[in-house]
Each structure stands twice: as structure tokens, then as C-alpha cells.
GROMACS .gro file of C-alpha atoms in nm:
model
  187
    1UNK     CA    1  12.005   7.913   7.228
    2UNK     CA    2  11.939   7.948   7.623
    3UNK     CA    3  12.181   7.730   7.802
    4UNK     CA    4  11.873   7.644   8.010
    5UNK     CA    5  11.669   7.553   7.718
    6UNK     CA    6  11.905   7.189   7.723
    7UNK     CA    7  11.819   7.179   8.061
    8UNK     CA    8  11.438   7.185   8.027
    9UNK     CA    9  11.507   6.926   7.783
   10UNK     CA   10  11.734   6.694   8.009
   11UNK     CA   11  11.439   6.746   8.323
   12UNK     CA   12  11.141   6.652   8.036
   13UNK     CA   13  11.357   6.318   7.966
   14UNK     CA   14  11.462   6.213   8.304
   15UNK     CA   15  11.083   6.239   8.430
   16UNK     CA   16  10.968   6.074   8.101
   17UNK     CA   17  10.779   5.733   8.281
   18UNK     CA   18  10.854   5.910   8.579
   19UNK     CA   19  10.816   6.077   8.878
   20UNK     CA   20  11.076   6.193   9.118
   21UNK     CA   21  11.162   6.473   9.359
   22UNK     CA   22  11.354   6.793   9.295
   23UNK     CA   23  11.657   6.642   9.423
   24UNK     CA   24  11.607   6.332   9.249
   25UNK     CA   25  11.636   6.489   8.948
   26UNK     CA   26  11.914   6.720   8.961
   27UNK     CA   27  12.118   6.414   9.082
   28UNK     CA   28  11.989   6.226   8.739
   29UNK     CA   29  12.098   6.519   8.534
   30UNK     CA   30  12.447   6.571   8.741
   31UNK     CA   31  12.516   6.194   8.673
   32UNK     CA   32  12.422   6.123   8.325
   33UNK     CA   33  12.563   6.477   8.205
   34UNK     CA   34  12.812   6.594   8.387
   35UNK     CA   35  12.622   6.939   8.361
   36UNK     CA   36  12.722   7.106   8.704
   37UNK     CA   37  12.462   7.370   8.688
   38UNK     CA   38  12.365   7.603   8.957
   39UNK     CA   39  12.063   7.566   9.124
   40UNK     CA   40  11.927   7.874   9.042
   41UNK     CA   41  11.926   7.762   8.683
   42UNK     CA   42  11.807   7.438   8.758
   43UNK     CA   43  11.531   7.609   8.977
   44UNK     CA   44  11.443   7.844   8.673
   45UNK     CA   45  11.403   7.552   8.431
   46UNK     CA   46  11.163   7.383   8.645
   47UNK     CA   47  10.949   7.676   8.758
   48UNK     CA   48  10.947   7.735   8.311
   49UNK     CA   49  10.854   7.403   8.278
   50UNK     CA   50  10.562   7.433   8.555
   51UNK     CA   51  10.430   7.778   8.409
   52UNK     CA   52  10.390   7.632   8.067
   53UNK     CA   53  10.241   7.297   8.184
   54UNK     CA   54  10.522   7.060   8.050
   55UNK     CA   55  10.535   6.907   8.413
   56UNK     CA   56  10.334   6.947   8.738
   57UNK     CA   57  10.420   6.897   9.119
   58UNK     CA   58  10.239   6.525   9.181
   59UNK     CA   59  10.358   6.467   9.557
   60UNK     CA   60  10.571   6.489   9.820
   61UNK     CA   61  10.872   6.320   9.943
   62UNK     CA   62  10.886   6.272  10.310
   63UNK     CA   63  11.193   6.090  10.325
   64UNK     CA   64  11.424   6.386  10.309
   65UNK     CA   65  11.369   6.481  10.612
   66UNK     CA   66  11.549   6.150  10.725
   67UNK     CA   67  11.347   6.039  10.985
   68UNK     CA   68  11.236   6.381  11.142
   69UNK     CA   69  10.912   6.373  11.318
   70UNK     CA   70  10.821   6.678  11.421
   71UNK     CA   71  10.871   6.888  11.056
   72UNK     CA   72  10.838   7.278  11.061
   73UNK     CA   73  10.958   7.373  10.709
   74UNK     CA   74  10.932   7.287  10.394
   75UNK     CA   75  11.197   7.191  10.191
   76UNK     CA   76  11.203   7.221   9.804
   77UNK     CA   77  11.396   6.929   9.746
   78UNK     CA   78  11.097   6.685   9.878
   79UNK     CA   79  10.864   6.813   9.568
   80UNK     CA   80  10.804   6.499   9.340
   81UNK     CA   81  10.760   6.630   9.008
   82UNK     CA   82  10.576   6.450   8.694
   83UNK     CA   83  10.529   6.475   8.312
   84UNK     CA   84  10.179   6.652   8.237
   85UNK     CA   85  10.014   6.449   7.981
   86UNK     CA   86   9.711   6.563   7.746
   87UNK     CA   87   9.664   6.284   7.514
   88UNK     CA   88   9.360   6.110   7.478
   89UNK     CA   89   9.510   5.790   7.551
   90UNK     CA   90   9.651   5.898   7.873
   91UNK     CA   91   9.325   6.098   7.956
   92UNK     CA   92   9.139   5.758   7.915
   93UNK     CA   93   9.371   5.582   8.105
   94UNK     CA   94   9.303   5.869   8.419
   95UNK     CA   95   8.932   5.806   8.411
   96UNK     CA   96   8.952   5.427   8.376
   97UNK     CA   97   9.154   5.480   8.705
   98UNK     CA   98   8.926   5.679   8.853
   99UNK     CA   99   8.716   5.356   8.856
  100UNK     CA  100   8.964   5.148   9.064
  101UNK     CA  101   8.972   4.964   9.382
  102UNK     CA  102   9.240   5.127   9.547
  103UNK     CA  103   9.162   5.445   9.721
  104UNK     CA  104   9.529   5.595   9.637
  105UNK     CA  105   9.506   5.515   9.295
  106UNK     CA  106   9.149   5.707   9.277
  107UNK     CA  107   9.286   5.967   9.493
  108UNK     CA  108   9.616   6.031   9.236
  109UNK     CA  109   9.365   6.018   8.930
  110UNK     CA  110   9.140   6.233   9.059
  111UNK     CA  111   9.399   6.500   9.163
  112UNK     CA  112   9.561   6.441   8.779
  113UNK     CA  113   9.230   6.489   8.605
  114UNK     CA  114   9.096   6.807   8.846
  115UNK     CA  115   9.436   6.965   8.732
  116UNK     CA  116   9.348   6.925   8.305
  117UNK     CA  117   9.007   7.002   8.388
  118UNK     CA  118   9.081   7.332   8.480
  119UNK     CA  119   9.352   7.386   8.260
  120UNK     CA  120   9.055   7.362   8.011
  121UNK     CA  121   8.820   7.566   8.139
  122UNK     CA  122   9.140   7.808   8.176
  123UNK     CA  123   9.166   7.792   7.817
  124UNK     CA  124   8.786   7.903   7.716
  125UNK     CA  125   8.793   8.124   7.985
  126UNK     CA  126   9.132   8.329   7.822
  127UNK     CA  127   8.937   8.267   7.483
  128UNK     CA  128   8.607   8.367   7.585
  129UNK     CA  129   8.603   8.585   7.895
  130UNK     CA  130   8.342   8.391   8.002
  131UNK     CA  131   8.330   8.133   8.334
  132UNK     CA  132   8.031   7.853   8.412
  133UNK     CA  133   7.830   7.934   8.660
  134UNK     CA  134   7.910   7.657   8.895
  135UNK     CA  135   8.291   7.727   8.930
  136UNK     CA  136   8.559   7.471   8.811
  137UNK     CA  137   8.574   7.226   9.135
  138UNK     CA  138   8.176   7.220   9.152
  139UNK     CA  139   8.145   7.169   8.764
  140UNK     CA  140   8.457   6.881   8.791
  141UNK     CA  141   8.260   6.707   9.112
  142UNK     CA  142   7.924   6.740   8.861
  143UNK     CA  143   8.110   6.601   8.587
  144UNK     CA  144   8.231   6.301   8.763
  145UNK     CA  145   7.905   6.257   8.923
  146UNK     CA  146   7.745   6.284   8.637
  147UNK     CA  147   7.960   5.975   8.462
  148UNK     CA  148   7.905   5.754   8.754
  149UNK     CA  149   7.504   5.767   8.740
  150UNK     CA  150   7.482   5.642   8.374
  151UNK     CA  151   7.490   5.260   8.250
  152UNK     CA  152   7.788   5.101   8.107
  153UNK     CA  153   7.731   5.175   7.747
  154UNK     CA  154   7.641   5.515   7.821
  155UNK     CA  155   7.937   5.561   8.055
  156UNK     CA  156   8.189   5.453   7.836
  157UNK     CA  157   8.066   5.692   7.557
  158UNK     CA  158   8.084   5.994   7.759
  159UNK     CA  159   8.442   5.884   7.910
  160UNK     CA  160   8.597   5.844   7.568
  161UNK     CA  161   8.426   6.229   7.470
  162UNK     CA  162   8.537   6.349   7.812
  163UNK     CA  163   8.915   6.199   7.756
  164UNK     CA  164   8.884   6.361   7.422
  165UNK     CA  165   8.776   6.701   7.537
  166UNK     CA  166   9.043   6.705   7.793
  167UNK     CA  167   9.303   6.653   7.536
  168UNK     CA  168   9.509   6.893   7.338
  169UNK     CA  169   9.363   6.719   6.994
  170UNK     CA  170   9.168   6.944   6.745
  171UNK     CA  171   8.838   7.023   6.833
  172UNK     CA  172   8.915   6.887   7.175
  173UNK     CA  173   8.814   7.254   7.341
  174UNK     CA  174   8.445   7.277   7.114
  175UNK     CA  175   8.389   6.944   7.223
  176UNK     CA  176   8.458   7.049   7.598
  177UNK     CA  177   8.288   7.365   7.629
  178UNK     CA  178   7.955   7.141   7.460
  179UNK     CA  179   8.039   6.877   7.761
  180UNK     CA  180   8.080   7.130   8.031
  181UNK     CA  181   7.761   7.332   7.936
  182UNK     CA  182   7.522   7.037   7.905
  183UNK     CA  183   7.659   6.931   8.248
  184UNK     CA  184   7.614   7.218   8.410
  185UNK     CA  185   7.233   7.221   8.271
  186UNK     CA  186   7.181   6.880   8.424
  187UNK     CA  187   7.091   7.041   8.803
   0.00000   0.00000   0.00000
């Protein structure tokens, strides 16, 4: 076994519940383990973890920079780093969110649920070769859009097929593709 294969393990448990900064986590792992690994391994494991959609880059942390005003670089260690989820339970949770009072909390949903929305349509696009004719930002805005103009009983229908479609569950992708398309026809 791939001595960075425990690695990818020990970065999916430290940012299970969640989210912290390169740096953050390699200081988690040094404590708790006493791995000394190299950075270039550590750096390997994440970008692995990234390219297979285990994790994704939520944010970043300004505070490295210890009190620096005028940045001019970026520095790896500020990128906060989070657990990608594709449950239908989180999913839900996202688009109840997306519903909320506070801006940041619509803005951090919304960035969460653009990024499984195109992993989807990345996936029927690999299986079929085939795009919608909107693009993926234009048919995410419609989609959205789309939920917000219907009635409460209505709206909650579509948000627990829409959570479902987003998730990795059987069928999910059918159910999807059937969303997407009937969106798209509604301009």
C-alpha cells in the first residue's frame, strides 16, 4: 500500500466536521501522528484528494499573512479546505440554506451547490458526449430561479428531487438529466 494512501486517510478524518487551511491541517496530522511527512507528499495527497472530489478548496485564510496589508502573493498555506459531500441529506441541507437570512450563509451554499451541480452535468456529459444548451452556470442560475418562483408545496417537492439528483444515490443522475432538461425547456 502507498504510504500516502494513510495520509489521504488521516487529511479525510481531520477535515471530517471541518474546515481548515493547508497549514491547519498538516499541523493536525504532525500532532496527532507523529507522521513527519514531507510536504511534497502531503501536497500530493491533497491535490489526489481534490482530483477525485473527496475534498474541495471552500475559502481562504487571510490570517497568515499576519497582519500584512498590502498582499502580492499567494500563499498555499491560506487555502481552507473542506469534505465534499453528496448525500441527499447534506444536499437538502445546502438548499434549505440557500433560503437563509444571512447573505454569507447563502453566499457559501450557493458556491457548495454550483460546485455538485456541475460535477453532475460533468458526469452525463463524460457519459453522454452531450452538453445543455444553456451552459452549466446559466442552467444552475435557471435552476435556482426556477425553485424560487413556485409555492411552498411545490418548492419543497422539487428541492427534495433536486437534493436527490445531486446526490451520488442510484438513479440520482436519470433523475438529474430529467430535472435539468425540463428546466432548460422552461425559457
Amino acid at each position: 500500500m502507498p504510504k500516502n494512501y494513510n495520509l489521504k486517510k488521516l487529511i479525510v478524518e481531520v477535515l471530517e466536521g471541518n474546515e481548515l487551511s493547508k497549514k491547519d491541517i498538516l499541523d493536525v496530522i504532525r500532532s496527532r501522528s507523529g507522521i513527519a511527512t514531507s510536504d511534497k507528499t502531503f501536497n500530493e495527497s491533497l491535490m489526489t484528494l481534490l482530483r477525485e472530489g473527496e475534498i474541495y478548496i471552500v475559502d481562504y485564510d487571510f490570517s497568515i499573512y499576519d497582519g500584512v496589508k498590502r498582499i502580492q502573493s499567494i500563499r498555499p498555506e491560506g487555502i481552507v479546505f473542506g469534505i465534499s459531500r453528496m448525500d441527499f441529506v447534506e444536499i437538502e441541507t445546502i438548499l434549505k440554506q440557500m433560503e437563509s437570512d444571512d447573505p454569507e450563509e447563502v453566499y457559501r451554499a450557493s458556491k457548495n451547490l454550483k460546485r455538485i451541480f456541475r460535477r453532475k452535468i460533468d458526469e452525463i456529459q463524460k457519459d453522454e458526449n452531450t452538453g445543455f444548451e444553456s451552459g452549466t452556470d446559466s442552467l444552475f442560475n435557471q435552476t435556482i430561479f426556477y425553485l424560487n418562483s413556485l409555492g411552498e408545496e411545490p418548492k419543497r417537492s422539487l428541492r427534495n428531487k433536486l437534493a436527490w439528483s445531486l446526490s451520488g444515490n442510484q438513479g440520482s443522475l436519470e433523475m438529474f438529466r430529467s430535472i435539468a432538461s425540463f428546466i432548460e425547456s422552461q425559457d
